[in-house]
mmCIF file of C-alpha atoms in Angstrom:
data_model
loop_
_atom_site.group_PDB
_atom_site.id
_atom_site.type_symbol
_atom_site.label_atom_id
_atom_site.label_comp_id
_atom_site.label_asym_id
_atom_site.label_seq_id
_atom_site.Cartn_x
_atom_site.Cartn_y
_atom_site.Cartn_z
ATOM 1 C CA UNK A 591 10.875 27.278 -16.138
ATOM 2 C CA UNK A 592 13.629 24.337 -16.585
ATOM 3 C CA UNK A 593 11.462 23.367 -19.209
ATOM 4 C CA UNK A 594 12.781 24.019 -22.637
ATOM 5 C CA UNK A 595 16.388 23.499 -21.966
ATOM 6 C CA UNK A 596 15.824 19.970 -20.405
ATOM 7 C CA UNK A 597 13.911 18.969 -23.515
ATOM 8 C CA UNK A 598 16.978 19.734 -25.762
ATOM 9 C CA UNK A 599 19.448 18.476 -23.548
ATOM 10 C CA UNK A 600 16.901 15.118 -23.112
ATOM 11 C CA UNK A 601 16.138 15.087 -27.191
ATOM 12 C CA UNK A 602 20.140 14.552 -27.961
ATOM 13 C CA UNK A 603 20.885 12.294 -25.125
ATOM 14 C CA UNK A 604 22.681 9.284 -25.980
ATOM 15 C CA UNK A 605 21.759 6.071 -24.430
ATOM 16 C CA UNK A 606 23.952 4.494 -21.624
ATOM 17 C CA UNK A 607 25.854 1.506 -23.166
ATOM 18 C CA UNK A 608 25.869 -0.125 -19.656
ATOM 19 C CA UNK A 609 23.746 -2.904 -18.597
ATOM 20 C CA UNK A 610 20.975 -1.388 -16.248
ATOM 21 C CA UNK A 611 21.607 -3.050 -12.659
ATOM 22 C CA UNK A 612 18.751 -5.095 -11.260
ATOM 23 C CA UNK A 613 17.704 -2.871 -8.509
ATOM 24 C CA UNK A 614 18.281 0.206 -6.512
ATOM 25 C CA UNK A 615 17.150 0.317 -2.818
ATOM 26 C CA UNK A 616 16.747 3.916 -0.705
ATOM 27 C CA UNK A 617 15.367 5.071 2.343
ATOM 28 C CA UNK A 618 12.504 7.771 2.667
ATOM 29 C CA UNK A 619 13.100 9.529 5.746
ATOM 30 C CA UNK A 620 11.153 11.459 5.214
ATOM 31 C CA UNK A 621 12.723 12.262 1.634
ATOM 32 C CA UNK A 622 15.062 9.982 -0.406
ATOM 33 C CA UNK A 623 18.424 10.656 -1.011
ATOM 34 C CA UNK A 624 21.715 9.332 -3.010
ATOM 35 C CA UNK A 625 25.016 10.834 -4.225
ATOM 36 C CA UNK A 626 25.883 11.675 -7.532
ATOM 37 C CA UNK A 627 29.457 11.340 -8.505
ATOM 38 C CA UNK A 628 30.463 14.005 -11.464
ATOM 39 C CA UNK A 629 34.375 14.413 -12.833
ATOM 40 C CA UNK A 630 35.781 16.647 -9.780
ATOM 41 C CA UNK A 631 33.615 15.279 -7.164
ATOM 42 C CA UNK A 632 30.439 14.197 -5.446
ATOM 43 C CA UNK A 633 27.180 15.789 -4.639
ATOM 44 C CA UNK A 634 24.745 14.769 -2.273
ATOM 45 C CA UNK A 635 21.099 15.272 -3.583
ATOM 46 C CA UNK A 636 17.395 14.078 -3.071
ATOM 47 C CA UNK A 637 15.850 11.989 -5.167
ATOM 48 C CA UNK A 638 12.538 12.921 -6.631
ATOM 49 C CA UNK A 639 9.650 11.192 -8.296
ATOM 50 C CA UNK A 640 8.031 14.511 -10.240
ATOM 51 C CA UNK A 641 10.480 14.486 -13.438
ATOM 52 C CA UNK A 642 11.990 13.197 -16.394
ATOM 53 C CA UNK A 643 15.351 11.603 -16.444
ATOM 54 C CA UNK A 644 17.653 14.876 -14.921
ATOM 55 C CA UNK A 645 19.862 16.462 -12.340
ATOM 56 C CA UNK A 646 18.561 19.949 -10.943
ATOM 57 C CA UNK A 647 21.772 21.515 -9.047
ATOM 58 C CA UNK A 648 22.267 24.713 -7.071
ATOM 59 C CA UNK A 649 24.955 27.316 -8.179
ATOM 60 C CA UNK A 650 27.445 26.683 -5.881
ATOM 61 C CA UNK A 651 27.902 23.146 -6.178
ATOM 62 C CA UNK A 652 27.996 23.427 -9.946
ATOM 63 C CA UNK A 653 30.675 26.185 -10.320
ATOM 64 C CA UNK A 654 32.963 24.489 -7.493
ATOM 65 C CA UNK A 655 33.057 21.390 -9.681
ATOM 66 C CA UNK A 656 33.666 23.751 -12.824
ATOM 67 C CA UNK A 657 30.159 22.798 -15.127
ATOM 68 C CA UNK A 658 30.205 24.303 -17.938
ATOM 69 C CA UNK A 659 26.964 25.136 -19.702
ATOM 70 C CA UNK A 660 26.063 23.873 -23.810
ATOM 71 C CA UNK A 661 27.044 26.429 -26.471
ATOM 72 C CA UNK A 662 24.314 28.454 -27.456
ATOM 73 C CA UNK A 663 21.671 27.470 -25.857
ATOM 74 C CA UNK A 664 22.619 25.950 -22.420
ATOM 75 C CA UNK A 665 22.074 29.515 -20.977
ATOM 76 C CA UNK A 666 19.467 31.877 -20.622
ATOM 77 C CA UNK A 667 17.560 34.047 -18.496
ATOM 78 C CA UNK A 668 14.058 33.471 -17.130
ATOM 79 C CA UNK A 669 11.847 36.777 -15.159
ATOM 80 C CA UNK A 670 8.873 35.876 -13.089
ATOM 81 C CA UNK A 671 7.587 37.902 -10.275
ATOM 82 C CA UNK A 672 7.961 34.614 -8.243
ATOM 83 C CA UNK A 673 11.863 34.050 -8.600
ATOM 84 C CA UNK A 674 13.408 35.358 -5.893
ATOM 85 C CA UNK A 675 15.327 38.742 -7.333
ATOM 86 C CA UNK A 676 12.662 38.422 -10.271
ATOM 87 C CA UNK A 677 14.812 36.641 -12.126
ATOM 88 C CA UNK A 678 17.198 33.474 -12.465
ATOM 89 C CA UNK A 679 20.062 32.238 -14.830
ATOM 90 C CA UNK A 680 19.516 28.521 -16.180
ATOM 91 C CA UNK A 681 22.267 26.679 -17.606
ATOM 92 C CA UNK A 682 23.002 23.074 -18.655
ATOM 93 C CA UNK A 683 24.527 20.316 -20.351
ATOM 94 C CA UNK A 684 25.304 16.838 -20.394
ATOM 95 C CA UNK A 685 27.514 15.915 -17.673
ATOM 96 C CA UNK A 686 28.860 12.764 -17.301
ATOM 97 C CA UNK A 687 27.929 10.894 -13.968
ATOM 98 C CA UNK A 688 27.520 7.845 -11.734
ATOM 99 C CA UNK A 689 23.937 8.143 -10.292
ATOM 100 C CA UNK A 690 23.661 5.853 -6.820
ATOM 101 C CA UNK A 691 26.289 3.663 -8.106
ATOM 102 C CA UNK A 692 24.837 2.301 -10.848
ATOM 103 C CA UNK A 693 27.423 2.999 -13.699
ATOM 104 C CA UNK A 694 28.634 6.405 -15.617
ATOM 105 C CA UNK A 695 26.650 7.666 -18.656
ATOM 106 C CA UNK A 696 25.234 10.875 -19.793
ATOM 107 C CA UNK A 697 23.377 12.832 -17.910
ATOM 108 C CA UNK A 698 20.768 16.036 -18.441
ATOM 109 C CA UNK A 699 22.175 18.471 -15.863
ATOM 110 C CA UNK A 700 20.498 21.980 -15.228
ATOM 111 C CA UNK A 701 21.923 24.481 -12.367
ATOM 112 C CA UNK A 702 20.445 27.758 -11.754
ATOM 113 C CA UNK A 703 21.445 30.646 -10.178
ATOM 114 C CA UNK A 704 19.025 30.312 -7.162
ATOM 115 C CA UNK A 705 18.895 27.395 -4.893
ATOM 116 C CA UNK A 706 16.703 24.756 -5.365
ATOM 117 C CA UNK A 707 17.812 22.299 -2.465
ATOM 118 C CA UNK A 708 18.012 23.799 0.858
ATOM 119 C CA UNK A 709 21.861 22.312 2.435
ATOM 120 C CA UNK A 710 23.190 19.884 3.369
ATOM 121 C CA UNK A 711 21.780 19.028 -0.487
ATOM 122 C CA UNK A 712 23.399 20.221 -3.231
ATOM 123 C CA UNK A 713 20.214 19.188 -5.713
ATOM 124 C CA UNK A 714 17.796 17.083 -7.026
ATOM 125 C CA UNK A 715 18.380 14.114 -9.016
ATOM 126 C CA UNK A 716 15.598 12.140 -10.943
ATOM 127 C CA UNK A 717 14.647 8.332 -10.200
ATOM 128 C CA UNK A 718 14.423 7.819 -13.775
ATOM 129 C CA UNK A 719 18.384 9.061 -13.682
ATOM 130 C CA UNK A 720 19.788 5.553 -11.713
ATOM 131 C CA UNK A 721 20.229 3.063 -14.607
ATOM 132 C CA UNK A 722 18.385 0.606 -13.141
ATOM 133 C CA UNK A 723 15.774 -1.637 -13.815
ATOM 134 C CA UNK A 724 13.658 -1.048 -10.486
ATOM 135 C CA UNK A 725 14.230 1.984 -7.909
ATOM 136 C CA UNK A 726 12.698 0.599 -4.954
ATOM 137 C CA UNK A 727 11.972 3.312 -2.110
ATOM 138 C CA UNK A 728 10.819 2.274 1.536
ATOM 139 C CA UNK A 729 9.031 4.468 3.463
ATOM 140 C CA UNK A 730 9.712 3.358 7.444
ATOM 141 C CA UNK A 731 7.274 5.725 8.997
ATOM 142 C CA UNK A 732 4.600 4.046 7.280
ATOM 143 C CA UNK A 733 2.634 1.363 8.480
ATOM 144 C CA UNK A 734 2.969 -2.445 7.410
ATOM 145 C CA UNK A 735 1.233 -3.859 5.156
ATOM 146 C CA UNK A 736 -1.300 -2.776 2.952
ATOM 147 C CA UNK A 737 -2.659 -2.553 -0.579
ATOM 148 C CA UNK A 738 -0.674 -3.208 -4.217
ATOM 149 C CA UNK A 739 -1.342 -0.123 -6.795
ATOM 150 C CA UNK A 740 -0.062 -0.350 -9.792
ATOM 151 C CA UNK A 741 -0.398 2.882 -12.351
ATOM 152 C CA UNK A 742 1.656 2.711 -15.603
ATOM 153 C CA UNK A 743 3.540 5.832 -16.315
ATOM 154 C CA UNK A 744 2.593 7.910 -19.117
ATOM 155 C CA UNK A 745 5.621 6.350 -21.747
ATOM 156 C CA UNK A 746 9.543 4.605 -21.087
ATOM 157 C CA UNK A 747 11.092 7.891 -20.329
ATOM 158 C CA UNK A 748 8.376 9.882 -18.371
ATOM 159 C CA UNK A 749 7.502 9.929 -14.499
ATOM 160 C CA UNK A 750 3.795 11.476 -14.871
ATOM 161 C CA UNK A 751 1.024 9.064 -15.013
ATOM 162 C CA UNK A 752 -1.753 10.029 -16.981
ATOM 163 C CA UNK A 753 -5.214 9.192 -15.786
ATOM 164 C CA UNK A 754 -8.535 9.913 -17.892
ATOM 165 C CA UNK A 755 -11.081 11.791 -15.806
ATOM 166 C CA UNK A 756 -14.382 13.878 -16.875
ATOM 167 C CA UNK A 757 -13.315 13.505 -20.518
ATOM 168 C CA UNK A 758 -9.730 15.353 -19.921
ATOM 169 C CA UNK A 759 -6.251 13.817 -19.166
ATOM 170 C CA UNK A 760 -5.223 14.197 -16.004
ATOM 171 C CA UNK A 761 -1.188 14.105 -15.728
ATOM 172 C CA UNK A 762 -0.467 12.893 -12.133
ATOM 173 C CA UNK A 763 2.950 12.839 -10.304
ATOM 174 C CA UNK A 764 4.200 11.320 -7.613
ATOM 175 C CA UNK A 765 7.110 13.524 -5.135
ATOM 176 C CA UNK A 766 7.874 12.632 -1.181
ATOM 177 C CA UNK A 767 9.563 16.126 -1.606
ATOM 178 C CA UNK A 768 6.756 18.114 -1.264
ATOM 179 C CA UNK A 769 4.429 17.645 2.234
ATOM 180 C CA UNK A 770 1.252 18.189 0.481
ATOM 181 C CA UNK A 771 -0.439 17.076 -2.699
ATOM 182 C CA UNK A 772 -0.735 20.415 -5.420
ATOM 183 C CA UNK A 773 -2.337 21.222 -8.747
ATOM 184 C CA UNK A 774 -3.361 23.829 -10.987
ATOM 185 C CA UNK A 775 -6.532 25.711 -11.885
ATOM 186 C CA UNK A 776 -7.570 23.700 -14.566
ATOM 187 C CA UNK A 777 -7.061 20.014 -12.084
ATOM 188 C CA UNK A 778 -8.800 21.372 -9.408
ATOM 189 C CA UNK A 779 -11.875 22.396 -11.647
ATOM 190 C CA UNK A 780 -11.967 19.099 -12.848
ATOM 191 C CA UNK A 781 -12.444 17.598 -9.324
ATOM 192 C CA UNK A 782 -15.095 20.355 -9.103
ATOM 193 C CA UNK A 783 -16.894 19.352 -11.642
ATOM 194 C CA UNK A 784 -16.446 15.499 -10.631
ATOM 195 C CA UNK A 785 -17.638 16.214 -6.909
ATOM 196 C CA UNK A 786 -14.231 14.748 -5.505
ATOM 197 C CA UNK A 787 -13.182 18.037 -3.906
ATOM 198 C CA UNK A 788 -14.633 21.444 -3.426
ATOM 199 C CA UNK A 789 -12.997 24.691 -2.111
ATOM 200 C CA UNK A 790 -12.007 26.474 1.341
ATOM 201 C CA UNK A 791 -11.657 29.529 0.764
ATOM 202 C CA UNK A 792 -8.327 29.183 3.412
ATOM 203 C CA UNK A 793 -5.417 30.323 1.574
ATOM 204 C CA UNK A 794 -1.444 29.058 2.452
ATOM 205 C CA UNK A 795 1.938 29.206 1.122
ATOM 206 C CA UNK A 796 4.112 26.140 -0.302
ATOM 207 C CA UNK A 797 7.033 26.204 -1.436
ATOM 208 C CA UNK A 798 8.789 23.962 -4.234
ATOM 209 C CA UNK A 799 12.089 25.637 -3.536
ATOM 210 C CA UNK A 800 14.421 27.464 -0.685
ATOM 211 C CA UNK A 801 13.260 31.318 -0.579
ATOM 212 C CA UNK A 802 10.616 30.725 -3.274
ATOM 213 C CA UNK A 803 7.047 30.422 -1.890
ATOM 214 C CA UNK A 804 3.305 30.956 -3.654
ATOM 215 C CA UNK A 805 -0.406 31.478 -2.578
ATOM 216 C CA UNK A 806 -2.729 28.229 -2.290
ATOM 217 C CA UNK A 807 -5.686 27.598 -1.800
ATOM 218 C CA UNK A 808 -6.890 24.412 0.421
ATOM 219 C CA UNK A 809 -9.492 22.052 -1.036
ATOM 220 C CA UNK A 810 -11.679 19.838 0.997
ATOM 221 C CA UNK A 811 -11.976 16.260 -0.766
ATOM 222 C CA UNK A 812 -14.815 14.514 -0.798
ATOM 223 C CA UNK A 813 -15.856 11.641 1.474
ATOM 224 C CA UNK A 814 -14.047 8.512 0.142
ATOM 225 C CA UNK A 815 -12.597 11.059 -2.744
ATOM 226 C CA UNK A 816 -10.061 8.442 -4.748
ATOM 227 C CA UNK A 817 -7.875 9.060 -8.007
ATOM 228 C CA UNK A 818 -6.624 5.828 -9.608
ATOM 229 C CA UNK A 819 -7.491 4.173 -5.888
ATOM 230 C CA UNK A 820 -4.905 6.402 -3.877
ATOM 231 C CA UNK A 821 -7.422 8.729 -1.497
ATOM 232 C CA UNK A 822 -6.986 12.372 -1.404
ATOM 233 C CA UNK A 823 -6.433 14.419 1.666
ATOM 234 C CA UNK A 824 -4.458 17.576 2.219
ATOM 235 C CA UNK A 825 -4.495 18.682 -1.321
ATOM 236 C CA UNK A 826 -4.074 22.259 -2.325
ATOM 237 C CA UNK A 827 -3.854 24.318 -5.313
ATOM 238 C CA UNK A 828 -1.974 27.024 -6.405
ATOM 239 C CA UNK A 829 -4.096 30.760 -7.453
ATOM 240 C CA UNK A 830 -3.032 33.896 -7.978
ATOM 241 C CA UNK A 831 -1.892 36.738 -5.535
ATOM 242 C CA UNK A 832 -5.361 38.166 -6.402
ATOM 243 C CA UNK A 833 -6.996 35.655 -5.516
ATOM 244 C CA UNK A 834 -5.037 35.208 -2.163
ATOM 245 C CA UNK A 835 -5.776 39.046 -0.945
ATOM 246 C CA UNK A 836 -9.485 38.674 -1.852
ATOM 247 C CA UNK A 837 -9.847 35.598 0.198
ATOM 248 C CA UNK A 838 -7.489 37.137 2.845
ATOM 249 C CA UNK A 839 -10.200 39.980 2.862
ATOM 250 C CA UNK A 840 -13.013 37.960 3.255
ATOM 251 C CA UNK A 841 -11.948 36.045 5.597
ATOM 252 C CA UNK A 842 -11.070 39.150 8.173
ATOM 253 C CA UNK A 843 -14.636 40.492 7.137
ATOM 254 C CA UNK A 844 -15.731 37.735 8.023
ATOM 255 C CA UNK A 845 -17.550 37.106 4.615
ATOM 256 C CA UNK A 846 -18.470 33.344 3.510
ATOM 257 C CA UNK A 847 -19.433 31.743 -0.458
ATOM 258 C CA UNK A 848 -17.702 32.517 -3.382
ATOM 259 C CA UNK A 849 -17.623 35.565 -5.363
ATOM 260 C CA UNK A 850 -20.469 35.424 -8.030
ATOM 261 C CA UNK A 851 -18.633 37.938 -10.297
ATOM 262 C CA UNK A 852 -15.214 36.635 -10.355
ATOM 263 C CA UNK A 853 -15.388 33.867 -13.343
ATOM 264 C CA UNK A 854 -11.181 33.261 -12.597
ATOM 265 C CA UNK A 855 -11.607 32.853 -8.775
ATOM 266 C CA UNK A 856 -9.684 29.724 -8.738
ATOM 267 C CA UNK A 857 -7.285 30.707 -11.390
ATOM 268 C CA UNK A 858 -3.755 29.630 -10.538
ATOM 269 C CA UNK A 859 -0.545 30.056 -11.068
ATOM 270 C CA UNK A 860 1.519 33.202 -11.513
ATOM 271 C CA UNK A 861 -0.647 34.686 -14.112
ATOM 272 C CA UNK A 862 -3.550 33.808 -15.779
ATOM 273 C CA UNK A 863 -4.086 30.633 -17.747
ATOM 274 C CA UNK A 864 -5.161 31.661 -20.921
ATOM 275 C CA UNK A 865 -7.694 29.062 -23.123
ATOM 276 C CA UNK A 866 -7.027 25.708 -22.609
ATOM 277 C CA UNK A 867 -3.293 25.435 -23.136
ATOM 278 C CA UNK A 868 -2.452 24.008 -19.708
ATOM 279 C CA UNK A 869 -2.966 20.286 -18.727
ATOM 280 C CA UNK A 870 -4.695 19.859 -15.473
ATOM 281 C CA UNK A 871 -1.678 18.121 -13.000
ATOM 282 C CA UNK A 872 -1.717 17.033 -9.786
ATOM 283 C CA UNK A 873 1.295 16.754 -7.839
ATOM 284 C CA UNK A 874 0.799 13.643 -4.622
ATOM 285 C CA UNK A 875 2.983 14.462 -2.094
ATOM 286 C CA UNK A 876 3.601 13.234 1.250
ATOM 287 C CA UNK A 877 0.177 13.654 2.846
ATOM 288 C CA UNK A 878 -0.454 10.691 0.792
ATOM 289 C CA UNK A 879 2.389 8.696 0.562
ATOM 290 C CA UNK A 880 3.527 9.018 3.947
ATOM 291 C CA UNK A 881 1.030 6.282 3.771
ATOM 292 C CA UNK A 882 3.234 4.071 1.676
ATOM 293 C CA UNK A 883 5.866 1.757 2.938
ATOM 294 C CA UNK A 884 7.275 1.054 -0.695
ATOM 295 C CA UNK A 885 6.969 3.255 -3.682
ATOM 296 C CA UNK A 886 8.701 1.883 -6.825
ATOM 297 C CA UNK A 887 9.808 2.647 -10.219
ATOM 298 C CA UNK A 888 9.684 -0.587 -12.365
ATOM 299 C CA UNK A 889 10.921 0.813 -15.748
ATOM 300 C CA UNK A 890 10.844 -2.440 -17.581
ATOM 301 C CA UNK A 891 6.743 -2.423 -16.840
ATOM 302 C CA UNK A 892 6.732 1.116 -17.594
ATOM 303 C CA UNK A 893 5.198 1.931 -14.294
ATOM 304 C CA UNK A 894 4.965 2.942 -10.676
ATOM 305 C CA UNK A 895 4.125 0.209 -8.033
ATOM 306 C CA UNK A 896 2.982 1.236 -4.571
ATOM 307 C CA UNK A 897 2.253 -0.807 -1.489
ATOM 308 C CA UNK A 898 0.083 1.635 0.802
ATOM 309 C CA UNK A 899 -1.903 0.927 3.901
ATOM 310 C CA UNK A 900 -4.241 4.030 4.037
ATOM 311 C CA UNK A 901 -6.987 4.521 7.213
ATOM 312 C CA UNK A 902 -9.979 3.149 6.426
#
């Protein structure tokens, strides 16, 4: 929902005139975090994986230190049935900030009138936002050792990987803020149709943000089930409310299989994807990197290098 305004803000940033430093270490435990320091003051935030180059605040934080949003179009109002209230203010701009320590410069900055860190965080920052060559992240509740995998990110400026799978593009992103891995419809059809994962019919909650929470659906991978050579285990995805009080209602009848007649049974999301306009994604999340003692950005190889020791 962030979408649009972080593409304009993104499209006119300047570049930092700074020499990147060499590298950034941080600590997973079980989510990375840094400090951002902005004109009027500091803000502790978690670091995530999932985005472009970007700070995601909460309200609070941002009016204390007196943001201002971009004339004309660094506010506006989103309604979905999801938000919280129905509704939520977005505003943004460029702020100028010191990411980790690694030097002032311009950066994408989006607050919104709901939270989306719970405290002591004040938001999310983006590892792409640290002007540094390599953002190195060790994970010390996972085991030694392990395996090298190295995925090249989808361009210079993006965090999704893209991998090609049953002749589609599959637009995969990496976040140790989320405990489980999650995609949409059109992903989780494609592992379908693959035979990597098939469906539960048990449905869940998960929830991207404080006080905003949506229906899933667990999958059951495959034996051995891999995607670019990281396994899959606890992955879920999203479906409608629909969905989740049909399954709800099977389940207490006590009712197993699919439902013959329902062609958008796995349909996700909070309405109903129409065509094909929506790439399938899958969002990894800690079920598999927990997994990982070091997860790094390397943004002079355009890419994401991971050193995992999974079970055999």
């Amino acid at each position: 929902m962030t979408r649009p305004l972080l593409f304009c803000l993104m499209m006119a940033a300047a570049p930092s005139a700074a020499k990147p430093v060499p590298l950034v270490e941080l600590v997973a435990d079980p989510i990375p975090l840094t400090s951002v320091q902005l004109k009027r003051g500091a803000v502790d935030v978690r670091v995530s994986l999932g985005f472009d180059k970007a700070l995601l605040l909460n309200l609070q934080p941002a009016q204390a230190l007196k943001l201002k949003p971009f004339p004309l179009i660094g506010k506006f109002k989103v309604k979905n049935p999801q938000i919280p209230g129905g509704e939520a203010v977005i505003r943004g701009n460029f702020i100028s900030g010191d990411v980790g320590g690694t030097g002032a410069q311009k950066l994408p900055t989006i607050w919104i009138d709901k939270d989306v860190v719970a405290a002591p965080q004040q938001g999310v920052v983006s590892a792409l936002a640290f002007d540094a060559e390599r953002v190195r992240i060790r994970n010390l509740r996972a085991p030694a050792g392990g395996q090298t995998y190295r995925l090249a990110r989808a361009g210079k400026g993006d965090a999704e990987v893209k991998l090609a799978l049953g002749g589609e593009t599959l637009r995969l992103i990496f976040d140790f803020t989320s405990e489980r891995s999650v995609m949409n419809a059109r992903a989780a059809g494609l592992l379908e149709r693959e035979g990597l994962a098939r469906r539960t019919g048990r449905v869940g909650l998960w929830s991207p943000v404080p006080a905003f929470a949506v229906p899933v659906e667990a999958l059951r991978p495959a034996p051995g089930a891999r995607l670019a050579g990281l396994p899959l285990y606890d992955p879920v995805v999203r479906i409608t409310r629909a969905r989740a009080q049909e399954l709800d209602a099977r389940a207490a009848a006590g009712i197993t299989g699919d439902s013959e007649d329902d062609p958008d049974a796995i349909v996700v999301t909070a309405e109903k994807e129409k065509g094909r306009g929506r790439e399938p994604w899958i969002l990894i999340g800690r079920d598999v990197l927990r997994f990982c003692g070091t997860v790094e950005l390397d943004r002079p190889g355009v890419a994401w290098v991971l050193s995992c020791q999974f079970p055999a």
